[in-house]
Coordinates of C-alpha atoms and ligand atoms in Angstrom, one line a residue:
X1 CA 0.0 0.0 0.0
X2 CA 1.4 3.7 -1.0
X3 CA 1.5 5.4 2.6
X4 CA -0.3 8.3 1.2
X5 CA -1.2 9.5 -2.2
X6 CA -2.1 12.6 -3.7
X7 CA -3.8 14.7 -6.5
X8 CA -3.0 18.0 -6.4
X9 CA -5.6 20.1 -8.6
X10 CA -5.0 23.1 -6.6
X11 CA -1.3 23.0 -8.1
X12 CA -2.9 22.8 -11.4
X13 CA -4.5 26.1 -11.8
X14 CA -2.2 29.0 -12.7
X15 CA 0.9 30.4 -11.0
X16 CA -1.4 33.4 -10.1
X17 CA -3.2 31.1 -7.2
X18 CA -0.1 30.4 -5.4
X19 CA 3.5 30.3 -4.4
X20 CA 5.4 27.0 -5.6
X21 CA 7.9 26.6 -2.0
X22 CA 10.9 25.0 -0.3
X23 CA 10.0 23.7 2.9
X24 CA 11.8 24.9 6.5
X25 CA 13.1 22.1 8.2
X26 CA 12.6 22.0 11.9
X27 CA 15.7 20.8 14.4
X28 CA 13.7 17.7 16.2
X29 CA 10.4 16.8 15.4
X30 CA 8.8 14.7 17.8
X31 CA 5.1 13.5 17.3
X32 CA 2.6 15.0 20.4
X33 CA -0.5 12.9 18.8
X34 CA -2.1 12.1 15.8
X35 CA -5.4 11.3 14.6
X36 CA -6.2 7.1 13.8
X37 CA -9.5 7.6 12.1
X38 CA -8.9 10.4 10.7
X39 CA -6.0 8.8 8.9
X40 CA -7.8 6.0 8.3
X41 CA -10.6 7.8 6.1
X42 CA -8.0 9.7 4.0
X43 CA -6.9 6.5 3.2
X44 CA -3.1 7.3 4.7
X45 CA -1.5 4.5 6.2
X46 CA -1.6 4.9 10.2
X47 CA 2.4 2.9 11.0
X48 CA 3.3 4.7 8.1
X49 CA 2.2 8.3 9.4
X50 CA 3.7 7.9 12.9
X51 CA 7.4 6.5 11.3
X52 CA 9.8 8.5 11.0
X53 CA 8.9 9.4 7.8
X54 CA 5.8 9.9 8.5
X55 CA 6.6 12.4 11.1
X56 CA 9.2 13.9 8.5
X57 CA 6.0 14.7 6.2
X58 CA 3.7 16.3 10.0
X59 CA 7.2 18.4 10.3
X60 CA 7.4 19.9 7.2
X61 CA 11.1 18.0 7.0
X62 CA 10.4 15.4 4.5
X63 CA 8.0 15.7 1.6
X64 CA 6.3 12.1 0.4
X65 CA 6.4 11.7 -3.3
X66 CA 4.0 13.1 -5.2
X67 CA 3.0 16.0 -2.7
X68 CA 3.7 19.9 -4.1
X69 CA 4.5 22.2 -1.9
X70 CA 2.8 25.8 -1.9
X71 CA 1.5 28.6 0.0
X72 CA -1.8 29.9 -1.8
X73 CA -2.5 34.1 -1.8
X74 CA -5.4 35.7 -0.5
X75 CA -6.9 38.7 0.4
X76 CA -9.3 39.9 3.4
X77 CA -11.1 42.0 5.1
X78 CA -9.7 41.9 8.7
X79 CA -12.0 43.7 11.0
X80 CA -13.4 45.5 8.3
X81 CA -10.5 46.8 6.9
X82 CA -9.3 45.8 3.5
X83 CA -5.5 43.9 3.1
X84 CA -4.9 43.6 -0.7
X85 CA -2.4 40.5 0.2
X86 CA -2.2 37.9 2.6
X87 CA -1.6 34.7 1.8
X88 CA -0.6 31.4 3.8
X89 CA 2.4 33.3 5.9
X90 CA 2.4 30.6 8.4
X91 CA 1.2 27.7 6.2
X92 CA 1.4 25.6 2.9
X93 CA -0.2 22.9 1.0
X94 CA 1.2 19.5 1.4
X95 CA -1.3 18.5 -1.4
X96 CA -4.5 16.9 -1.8
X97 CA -5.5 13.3 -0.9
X98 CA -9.1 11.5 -1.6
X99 CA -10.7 9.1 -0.3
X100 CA -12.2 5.9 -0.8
X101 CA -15.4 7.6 -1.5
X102 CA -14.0 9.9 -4.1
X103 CA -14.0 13.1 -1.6
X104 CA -10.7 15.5 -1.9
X105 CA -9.2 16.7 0.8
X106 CA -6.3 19.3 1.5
X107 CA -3.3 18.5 3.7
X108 CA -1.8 21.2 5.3
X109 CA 1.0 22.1 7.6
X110 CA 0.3 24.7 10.0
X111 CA 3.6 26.5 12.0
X112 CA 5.9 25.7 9.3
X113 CA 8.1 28.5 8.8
X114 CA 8.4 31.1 6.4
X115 CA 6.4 31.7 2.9
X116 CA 6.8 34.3 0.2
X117 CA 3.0 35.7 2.1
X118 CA 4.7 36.2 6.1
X119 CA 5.0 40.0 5.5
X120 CA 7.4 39.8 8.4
X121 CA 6.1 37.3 10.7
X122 CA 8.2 34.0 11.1
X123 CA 5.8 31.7 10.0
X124 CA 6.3 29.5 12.9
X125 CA 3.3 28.8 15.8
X126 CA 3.8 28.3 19.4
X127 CA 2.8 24.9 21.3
X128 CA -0.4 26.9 22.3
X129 CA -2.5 27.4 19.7
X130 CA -1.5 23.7 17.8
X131 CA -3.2 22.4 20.7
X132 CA -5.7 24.6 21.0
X133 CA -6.5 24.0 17.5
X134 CA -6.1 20.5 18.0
X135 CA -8.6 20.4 20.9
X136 CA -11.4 22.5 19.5
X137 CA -11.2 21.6 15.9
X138 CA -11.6 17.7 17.0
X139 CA -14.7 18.6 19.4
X140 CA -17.0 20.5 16.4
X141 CA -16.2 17.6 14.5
X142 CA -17.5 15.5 17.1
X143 CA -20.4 18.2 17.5
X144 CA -21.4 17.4 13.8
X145 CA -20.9 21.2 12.6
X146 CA -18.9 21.5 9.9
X147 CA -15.0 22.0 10.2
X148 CA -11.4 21.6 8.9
X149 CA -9.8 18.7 11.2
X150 CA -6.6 18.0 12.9
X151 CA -4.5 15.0 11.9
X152 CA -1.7 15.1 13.6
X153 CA 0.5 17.4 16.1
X154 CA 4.3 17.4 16.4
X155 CA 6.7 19.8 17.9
X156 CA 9.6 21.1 16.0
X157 CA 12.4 21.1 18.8
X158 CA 12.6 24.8 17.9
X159 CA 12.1 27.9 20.1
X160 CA 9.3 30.6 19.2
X161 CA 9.8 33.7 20.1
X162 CA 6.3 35.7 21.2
X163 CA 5.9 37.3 24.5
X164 CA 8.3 35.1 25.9
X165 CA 10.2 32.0 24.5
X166 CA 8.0 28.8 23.7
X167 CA 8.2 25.6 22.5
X168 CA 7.2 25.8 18.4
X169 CA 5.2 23.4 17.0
X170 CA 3.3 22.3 13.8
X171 CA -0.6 21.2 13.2
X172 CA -1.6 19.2 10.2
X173 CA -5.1 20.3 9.4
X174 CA -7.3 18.8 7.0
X175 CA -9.6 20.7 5.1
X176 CA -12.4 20.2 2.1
X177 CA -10.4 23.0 0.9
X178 CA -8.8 26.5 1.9
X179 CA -10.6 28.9 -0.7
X180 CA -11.8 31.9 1.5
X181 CA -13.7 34.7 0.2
X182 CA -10.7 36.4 0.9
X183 CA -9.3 34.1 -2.2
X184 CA -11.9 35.7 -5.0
X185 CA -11.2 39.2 -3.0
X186 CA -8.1 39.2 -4.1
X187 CA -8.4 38.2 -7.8
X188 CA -11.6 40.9 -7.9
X189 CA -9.4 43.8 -6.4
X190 CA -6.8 43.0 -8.9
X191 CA -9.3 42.8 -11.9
X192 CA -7.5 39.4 -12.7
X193 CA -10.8 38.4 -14.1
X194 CA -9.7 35.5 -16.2
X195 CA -8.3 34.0 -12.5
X196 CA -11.8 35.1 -10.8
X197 CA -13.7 33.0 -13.4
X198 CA -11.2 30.1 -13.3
X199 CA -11.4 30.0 -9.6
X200 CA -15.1 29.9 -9.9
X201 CA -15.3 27.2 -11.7
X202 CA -12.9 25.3 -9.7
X203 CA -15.1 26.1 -6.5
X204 CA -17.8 24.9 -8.2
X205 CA -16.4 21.1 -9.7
X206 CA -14.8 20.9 -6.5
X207 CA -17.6 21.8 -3.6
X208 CA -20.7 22.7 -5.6
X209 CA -20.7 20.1 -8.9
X210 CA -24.8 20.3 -8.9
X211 CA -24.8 24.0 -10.1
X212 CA -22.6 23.6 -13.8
X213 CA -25.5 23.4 -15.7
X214 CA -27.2 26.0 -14.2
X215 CA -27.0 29.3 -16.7
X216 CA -25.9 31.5 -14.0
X217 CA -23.9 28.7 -12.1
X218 CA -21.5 31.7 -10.7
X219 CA -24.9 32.8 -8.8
X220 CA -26.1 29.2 -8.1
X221 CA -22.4 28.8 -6.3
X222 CA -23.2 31.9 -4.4
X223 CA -26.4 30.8 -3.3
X224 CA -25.3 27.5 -2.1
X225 CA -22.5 28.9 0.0
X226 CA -24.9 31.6 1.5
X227 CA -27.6 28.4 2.4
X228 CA -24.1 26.8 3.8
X229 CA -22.9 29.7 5.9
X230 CA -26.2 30.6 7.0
X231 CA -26.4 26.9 8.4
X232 CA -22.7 26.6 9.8
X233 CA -23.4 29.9 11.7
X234 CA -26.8 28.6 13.0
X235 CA -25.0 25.3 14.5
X236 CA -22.7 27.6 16.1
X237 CA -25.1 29.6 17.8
X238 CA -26.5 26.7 19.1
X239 CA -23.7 25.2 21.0
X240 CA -22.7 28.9 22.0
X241 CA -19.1 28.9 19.9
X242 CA -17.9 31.9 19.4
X243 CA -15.3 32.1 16.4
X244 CA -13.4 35.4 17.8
X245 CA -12.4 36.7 14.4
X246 CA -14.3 36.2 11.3
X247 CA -12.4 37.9 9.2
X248 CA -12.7 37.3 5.3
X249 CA -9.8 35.3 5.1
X250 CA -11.4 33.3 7.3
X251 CA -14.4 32.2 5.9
X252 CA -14.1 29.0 3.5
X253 CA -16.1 28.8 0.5
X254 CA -16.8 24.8 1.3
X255 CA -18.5 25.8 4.6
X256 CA -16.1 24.5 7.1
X257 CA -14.8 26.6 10.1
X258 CA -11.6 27.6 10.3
X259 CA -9.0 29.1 12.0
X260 CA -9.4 28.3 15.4
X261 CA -7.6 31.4 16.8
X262 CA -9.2 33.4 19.9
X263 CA -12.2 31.4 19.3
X264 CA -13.8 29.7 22.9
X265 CA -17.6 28.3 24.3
X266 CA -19.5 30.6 26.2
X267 CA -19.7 29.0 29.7
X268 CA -22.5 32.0 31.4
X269 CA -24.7 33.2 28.3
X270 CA -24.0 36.2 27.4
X271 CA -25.5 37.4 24.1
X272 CA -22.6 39.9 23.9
X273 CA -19.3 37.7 24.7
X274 CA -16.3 38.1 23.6
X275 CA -13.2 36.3 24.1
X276 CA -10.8 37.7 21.7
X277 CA -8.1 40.0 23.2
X278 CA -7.7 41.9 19.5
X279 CA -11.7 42.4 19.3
X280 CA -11.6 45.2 21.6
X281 CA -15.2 47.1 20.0
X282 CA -16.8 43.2 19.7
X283 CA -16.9 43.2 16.1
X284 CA -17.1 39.7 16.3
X285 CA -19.4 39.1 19.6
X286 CA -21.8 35.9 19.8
X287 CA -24.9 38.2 18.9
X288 CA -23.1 39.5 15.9
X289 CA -22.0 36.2 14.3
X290 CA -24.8 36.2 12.0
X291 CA -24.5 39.6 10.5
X292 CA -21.1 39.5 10.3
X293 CA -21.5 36.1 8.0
X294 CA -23.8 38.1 6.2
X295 CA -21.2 41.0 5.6
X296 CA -18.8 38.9 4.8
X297 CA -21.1 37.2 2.4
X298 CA -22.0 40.5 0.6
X299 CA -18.1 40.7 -0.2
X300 CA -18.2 37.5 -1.6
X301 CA -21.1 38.9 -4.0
X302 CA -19.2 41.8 -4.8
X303 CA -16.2 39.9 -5.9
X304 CA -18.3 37.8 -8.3
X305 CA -19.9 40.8 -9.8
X306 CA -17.1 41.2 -12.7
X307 CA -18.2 37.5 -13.4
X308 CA -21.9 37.1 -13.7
X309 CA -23.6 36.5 -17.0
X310 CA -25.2 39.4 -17.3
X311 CA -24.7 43.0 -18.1
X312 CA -24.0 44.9 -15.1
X313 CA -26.7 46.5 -14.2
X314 CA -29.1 43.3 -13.9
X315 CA -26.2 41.3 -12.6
X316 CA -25.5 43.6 -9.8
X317 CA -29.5 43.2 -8.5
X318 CA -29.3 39.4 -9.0
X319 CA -26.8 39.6 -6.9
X320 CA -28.5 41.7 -4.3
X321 CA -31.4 39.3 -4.4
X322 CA -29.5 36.5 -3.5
X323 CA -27.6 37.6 -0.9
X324 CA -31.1 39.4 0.8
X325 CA -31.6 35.4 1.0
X326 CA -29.3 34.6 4.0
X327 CA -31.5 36.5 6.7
X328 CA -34.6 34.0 6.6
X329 CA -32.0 30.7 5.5
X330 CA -30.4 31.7 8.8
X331 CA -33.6 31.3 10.6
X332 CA -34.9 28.3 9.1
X333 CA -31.7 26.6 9.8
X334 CA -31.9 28.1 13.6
X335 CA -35.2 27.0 14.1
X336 CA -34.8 23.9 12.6
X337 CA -31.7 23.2 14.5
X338 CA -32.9 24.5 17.9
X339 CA -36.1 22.6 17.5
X340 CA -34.7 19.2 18.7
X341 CA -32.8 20.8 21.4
X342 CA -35.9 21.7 22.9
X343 CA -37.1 18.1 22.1
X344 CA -39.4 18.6 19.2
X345 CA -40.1 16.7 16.6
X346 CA -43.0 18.9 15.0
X347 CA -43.4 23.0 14.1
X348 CA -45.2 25.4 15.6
X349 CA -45.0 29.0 14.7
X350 CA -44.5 30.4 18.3
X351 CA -41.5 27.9 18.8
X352 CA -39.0 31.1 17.4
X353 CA -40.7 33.2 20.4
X354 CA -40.2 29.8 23.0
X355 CA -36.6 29.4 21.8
X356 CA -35.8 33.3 22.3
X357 CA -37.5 33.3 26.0
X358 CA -35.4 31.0 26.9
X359 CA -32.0 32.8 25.8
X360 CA -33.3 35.9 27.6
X361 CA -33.6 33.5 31.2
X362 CA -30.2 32.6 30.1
X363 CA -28.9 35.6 29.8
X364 CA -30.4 37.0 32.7
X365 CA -30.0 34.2 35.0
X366 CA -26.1 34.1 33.5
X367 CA -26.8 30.4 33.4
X368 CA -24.6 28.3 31.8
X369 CA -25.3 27.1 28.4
X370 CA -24.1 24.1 28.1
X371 CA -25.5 22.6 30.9
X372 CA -29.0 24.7 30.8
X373 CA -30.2 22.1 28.1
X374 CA -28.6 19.6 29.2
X375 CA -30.9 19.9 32.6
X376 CA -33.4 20.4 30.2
X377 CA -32.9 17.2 28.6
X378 CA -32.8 15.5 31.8
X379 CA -36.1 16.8 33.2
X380 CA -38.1 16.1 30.0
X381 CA -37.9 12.4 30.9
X382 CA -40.5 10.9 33.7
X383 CA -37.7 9.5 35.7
X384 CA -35.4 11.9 36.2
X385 CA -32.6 9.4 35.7
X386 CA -29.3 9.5 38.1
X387 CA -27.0 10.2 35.0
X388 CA -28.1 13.9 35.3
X389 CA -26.2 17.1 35.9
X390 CA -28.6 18.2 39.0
X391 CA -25.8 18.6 40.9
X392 CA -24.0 20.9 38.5
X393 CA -27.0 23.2 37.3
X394 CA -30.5 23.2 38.0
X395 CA -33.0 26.0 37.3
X396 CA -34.0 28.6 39.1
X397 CA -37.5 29.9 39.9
X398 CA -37.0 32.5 37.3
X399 CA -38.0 29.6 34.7
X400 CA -40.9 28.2 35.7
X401 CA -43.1 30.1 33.6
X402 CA -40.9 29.1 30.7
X403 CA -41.2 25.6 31.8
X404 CA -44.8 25.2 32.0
X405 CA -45.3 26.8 28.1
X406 CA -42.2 24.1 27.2
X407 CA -44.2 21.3 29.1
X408 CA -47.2 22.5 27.4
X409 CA -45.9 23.1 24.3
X410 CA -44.1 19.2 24.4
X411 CA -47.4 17.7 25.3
X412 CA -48.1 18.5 22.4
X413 CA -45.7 16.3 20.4
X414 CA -46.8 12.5 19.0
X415 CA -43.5 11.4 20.8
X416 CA -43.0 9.4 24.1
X417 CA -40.9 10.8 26.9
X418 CA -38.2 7.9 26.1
X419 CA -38.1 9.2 22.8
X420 CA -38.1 12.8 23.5
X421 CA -35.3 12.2 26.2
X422 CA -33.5 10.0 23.4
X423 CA -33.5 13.3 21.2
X424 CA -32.4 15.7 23.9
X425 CA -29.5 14.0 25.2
X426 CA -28.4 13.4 21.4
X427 CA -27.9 17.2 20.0
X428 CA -27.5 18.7 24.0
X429 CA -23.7 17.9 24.6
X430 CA -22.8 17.3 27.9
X431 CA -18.5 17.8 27.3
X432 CA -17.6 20.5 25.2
X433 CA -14.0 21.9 24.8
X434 CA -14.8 24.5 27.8
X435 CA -12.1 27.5 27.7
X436 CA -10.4 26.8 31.6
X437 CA -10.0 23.4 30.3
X438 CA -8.5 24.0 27.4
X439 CA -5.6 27.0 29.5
X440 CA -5.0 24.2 32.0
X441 CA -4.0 21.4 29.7
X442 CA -2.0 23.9 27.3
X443 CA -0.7 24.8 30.3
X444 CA 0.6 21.4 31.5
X445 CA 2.1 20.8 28.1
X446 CA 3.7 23.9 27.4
X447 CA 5.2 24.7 30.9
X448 CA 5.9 20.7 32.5
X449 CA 6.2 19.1 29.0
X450 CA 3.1 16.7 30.8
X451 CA 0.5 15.8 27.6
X452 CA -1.2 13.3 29.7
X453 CA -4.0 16.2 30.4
X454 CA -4.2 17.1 26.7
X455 CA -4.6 13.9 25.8
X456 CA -7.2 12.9 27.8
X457 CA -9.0 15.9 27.3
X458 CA -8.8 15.1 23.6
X459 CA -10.5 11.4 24.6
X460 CA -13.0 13.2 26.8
X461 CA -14.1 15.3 23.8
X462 CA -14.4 12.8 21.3
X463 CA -18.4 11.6 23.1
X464 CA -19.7 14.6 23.9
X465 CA -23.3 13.5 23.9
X466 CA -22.6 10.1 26.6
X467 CA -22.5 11.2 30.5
X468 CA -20.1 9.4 32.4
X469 CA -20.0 10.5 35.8
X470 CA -15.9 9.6 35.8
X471 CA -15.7 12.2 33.4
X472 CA -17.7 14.8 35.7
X473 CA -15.0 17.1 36.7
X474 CA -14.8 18.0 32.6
X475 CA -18.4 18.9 32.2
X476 CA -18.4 21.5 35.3
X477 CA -18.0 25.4 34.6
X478 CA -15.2 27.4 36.1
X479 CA -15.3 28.7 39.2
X480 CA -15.4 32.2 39.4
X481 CA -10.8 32.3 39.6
X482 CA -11.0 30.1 36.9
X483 CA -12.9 31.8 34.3
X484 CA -10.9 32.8 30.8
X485 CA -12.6 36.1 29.9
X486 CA -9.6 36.7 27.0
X487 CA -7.9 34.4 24.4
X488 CA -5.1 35.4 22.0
X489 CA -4.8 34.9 18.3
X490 CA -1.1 33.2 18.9
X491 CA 0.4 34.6 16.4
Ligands
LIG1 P1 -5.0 34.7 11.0 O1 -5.2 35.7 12.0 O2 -4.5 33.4 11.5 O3 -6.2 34.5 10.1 O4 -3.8 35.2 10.0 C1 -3.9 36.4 9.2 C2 -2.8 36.5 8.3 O5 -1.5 36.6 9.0 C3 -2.6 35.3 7.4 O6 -2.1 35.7 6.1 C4 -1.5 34.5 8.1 O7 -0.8 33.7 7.2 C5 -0.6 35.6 8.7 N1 0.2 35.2 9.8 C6 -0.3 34.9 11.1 N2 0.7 34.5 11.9 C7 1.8 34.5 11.2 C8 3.2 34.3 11.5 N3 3.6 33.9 12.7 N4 4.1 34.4 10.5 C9 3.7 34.8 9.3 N5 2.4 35.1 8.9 C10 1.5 35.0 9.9
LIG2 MG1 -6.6 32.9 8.9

């Protein structure tokens, strides 16, 4: 069996999309973890990955045959300001792998030094955010929301130097693809229009194939990654992730998440949190989330404009058409998502108004979120069962109005309370990657070289939906010392 074998179509578009490059080598790479079935369903050979050569390819030291090298440019809007050129400055393209069932995926080294796009920085990353990275990417996977993955972690044996020394490191991440919007941005602004409509169509055999034989397939793309965002956003809400900066260069054209910088969970509700340490005006707060995707989706538009069938002046209110769609796709896929956390099976036009009642207890209350439907789910059985979390959260008198409409509202339902329970407990996490968790075992690796915590964490994560009471100490908030009110983009 070939270890691992690619096809790189990426490399196959013009030198305009990207940067052909040497890789750095790092001193002493030494594997932290990798990721079995992940390997296993890009079809790469799991002794093989964790050999030495293996470890070479996670480390950016050796490159297998038949990979090609590159760091792709883009552009972006980073909190609302326009940068012409960006680029991958800390990452590059080992290439592209499929598997069995036919589906590409990009491998990519993250923290690997230097590319023609670092504008000054040193391309490297820090121990921190690998894991961090690591930790969170693995846990939306496991949430079933959309999301570029982590297949391995190693550190180089080289020193980073950020606000103090630290150990450097490298993430492999695994991605449908890395086409931002940021990516047409930057053909648009620099009129390359032949590029534009090649990247197009590339997008569109690559993520969207059902929209070529549409005549205005350049809208039909736009309208399928609008219906995509609008759904990716809505599963975030509704876990209470908050991305922390959602910039354009960080919004993928297949719908994945990305870029797991200053992102964290809310543990209170609050509609306005905020984690990031650079988000200082909250840009980029939970509440915000879905008009941001929207902005960001109205750049997209505007890039495609040069490209559209028809003559301007039609094109450009096509355009505006489609994008108006992304307000009411947002809620449909909100409603339609929230509907089961709440345990319902049917629609009922009140259940937005149910659904928003509750946040408001939330928010008032400063409940946490996790754990507010997870109590939820417990209490909509008969027997309240003794895997629950009444010992971590239960609800004030504040919602027992809102309980009795729920009840009402449940009775309601041609379900039984087995099934209803069944439903709750299996889209209400109980373990999600919560952000004191997530200091304390970065912590342990970066400053007693100990990855036992990390690791296990990593285990914990990977069945959110299954209490086990061993596990408990995981799906508890922080105490007040312990809360993480700021992250950092670990630059
Ligand atoms: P991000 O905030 O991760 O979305 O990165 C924004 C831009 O800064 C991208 O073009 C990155 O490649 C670049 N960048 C971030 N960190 C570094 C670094 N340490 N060295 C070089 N470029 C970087
Ligand atoms: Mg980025």
């Amino acid at each position: 069996m070939t270890p691992i074998s690619f096809d790189n179509s990426y490399g196959r578009l013009s030198e305009r999309f990207y940067s052909r490059i040497k890789t750095n080598y790092v001193s002493r790479p030494q594997l932290i973890r990798f990721n079995q079935e992940l390997a296993a369903d890009l079809g790469i050979d799991a002794e093989w990955l964790t050999s030495k050569k293996g470890i070479g390819m996670l480390s950016g030291n050796l490159m297998p045959s038949g990979s090609d090298p590159l760091a792709s440019v883009y552009a972006g809007h980073q909190f609302g300001h326009y940068v012409p050129r960006l680029g991958d400055g800390r990452t590059m393209l080992v290439g592209e792998v499929m598997t069995e069932q036919c589906e590409r995926y990009d491998v990519q080294l993250k923290g690997s030094g230097p590319t023609p796009y670092s504008r000054g920085g040193d391309g490297r990353s820090p121990l921190g955010p690998v894991l961090r990275e690591y930790i969170v990417s693995e846990a939306m996977h496991e949430l079933d929301i959309p999301t570029t993955r982590a297949l391995g972690a190693v550190l180089t044996g080289d020193k980073v130097m950020r606000e103090k020394e630290l150990p450097g490191a490298i993430l492999t991440r695994v991605a449908r693809s890395h086409i931002r919007v940021g990516t047409h941005q930057y053909f648009a602004a620099y009129g390359d229009l032949e590029s534009l409509a090649n990247l197009s169509e590339y997008v569109i055999d690559r993520h969207y194939p059902e929209v070529k034989d549409s005549d205005e397939h350049v809208l039909s793309m736009l309208e399928s990654v609008i219906a995509k965002q609008a759904d990716l956003i809505a599963s975030w809400q509704l876990v209470g992730f908050v991305h922390g900066v959602m910039n354009t260069d960080n919004m993928l054209l297949s719908g994945e998440t990305i870029d797991y910088g200053p992102c964290a969970f809310i543990d209170g509700y609050n509609e306005h949190a905020v984690y990031s340490s650079i988000d200082r005006g909250g840009r980029y707060a939970y509440r915000n989330q879905p008009g941001v995707c929207h902005w960001n989706l109205g750049c997209l538009a505007q890039s495609l404009l040069p490209i559209l069938v028809k003559g301007k002046e039609g094109a450009s209110e096509d355009l505006e058409d489609t994008l108006n769609l992304f307000p009411d796709l947002y809620l449909k896929f909100y409603i339609n998502r929230a509907r089961p956390k709440f345990g319902f099976v049917s629609k009922e036009k009140d259940d937005l108004s149910l659904v928003e009642d509750w946040f408001k207890i939330l928010g008032d209350e400063k409940d946490d979120f996790t754990l507010a439907f997870r109590r939820l789910s417990d209490i909509s059985g008969n027997d309240d069962a003794a895997d629950n979390v009444a010992d971590l959260f239960e609800f004030s008198a504040e919602y027992q109005n809102w309980i009795s409409r729920w009840e009402d509202r449940c009775s309601r339902e041609d379900i039984s309370l087995k099934e209803r329970q069944t439903l709750m407990y299996s889209v209400n996490p109980i373990y999600i990657p919560r952000n004191h968790i997530v200091e304390r075992v970065i912590d342990s690796a970066t400053e007693n070289d100990d990855y036992g915590p990390f690791n296990d964490f990593v285990d914990v994560l990977s069945s959110p939906y299954t209490y086990r009471s061993e596990f408990v100490n995981y799906a508890r908030p922080p105490k007040d010392e312990e809360i993480v009110t700021k992250t950092f983009c670990g630059t």
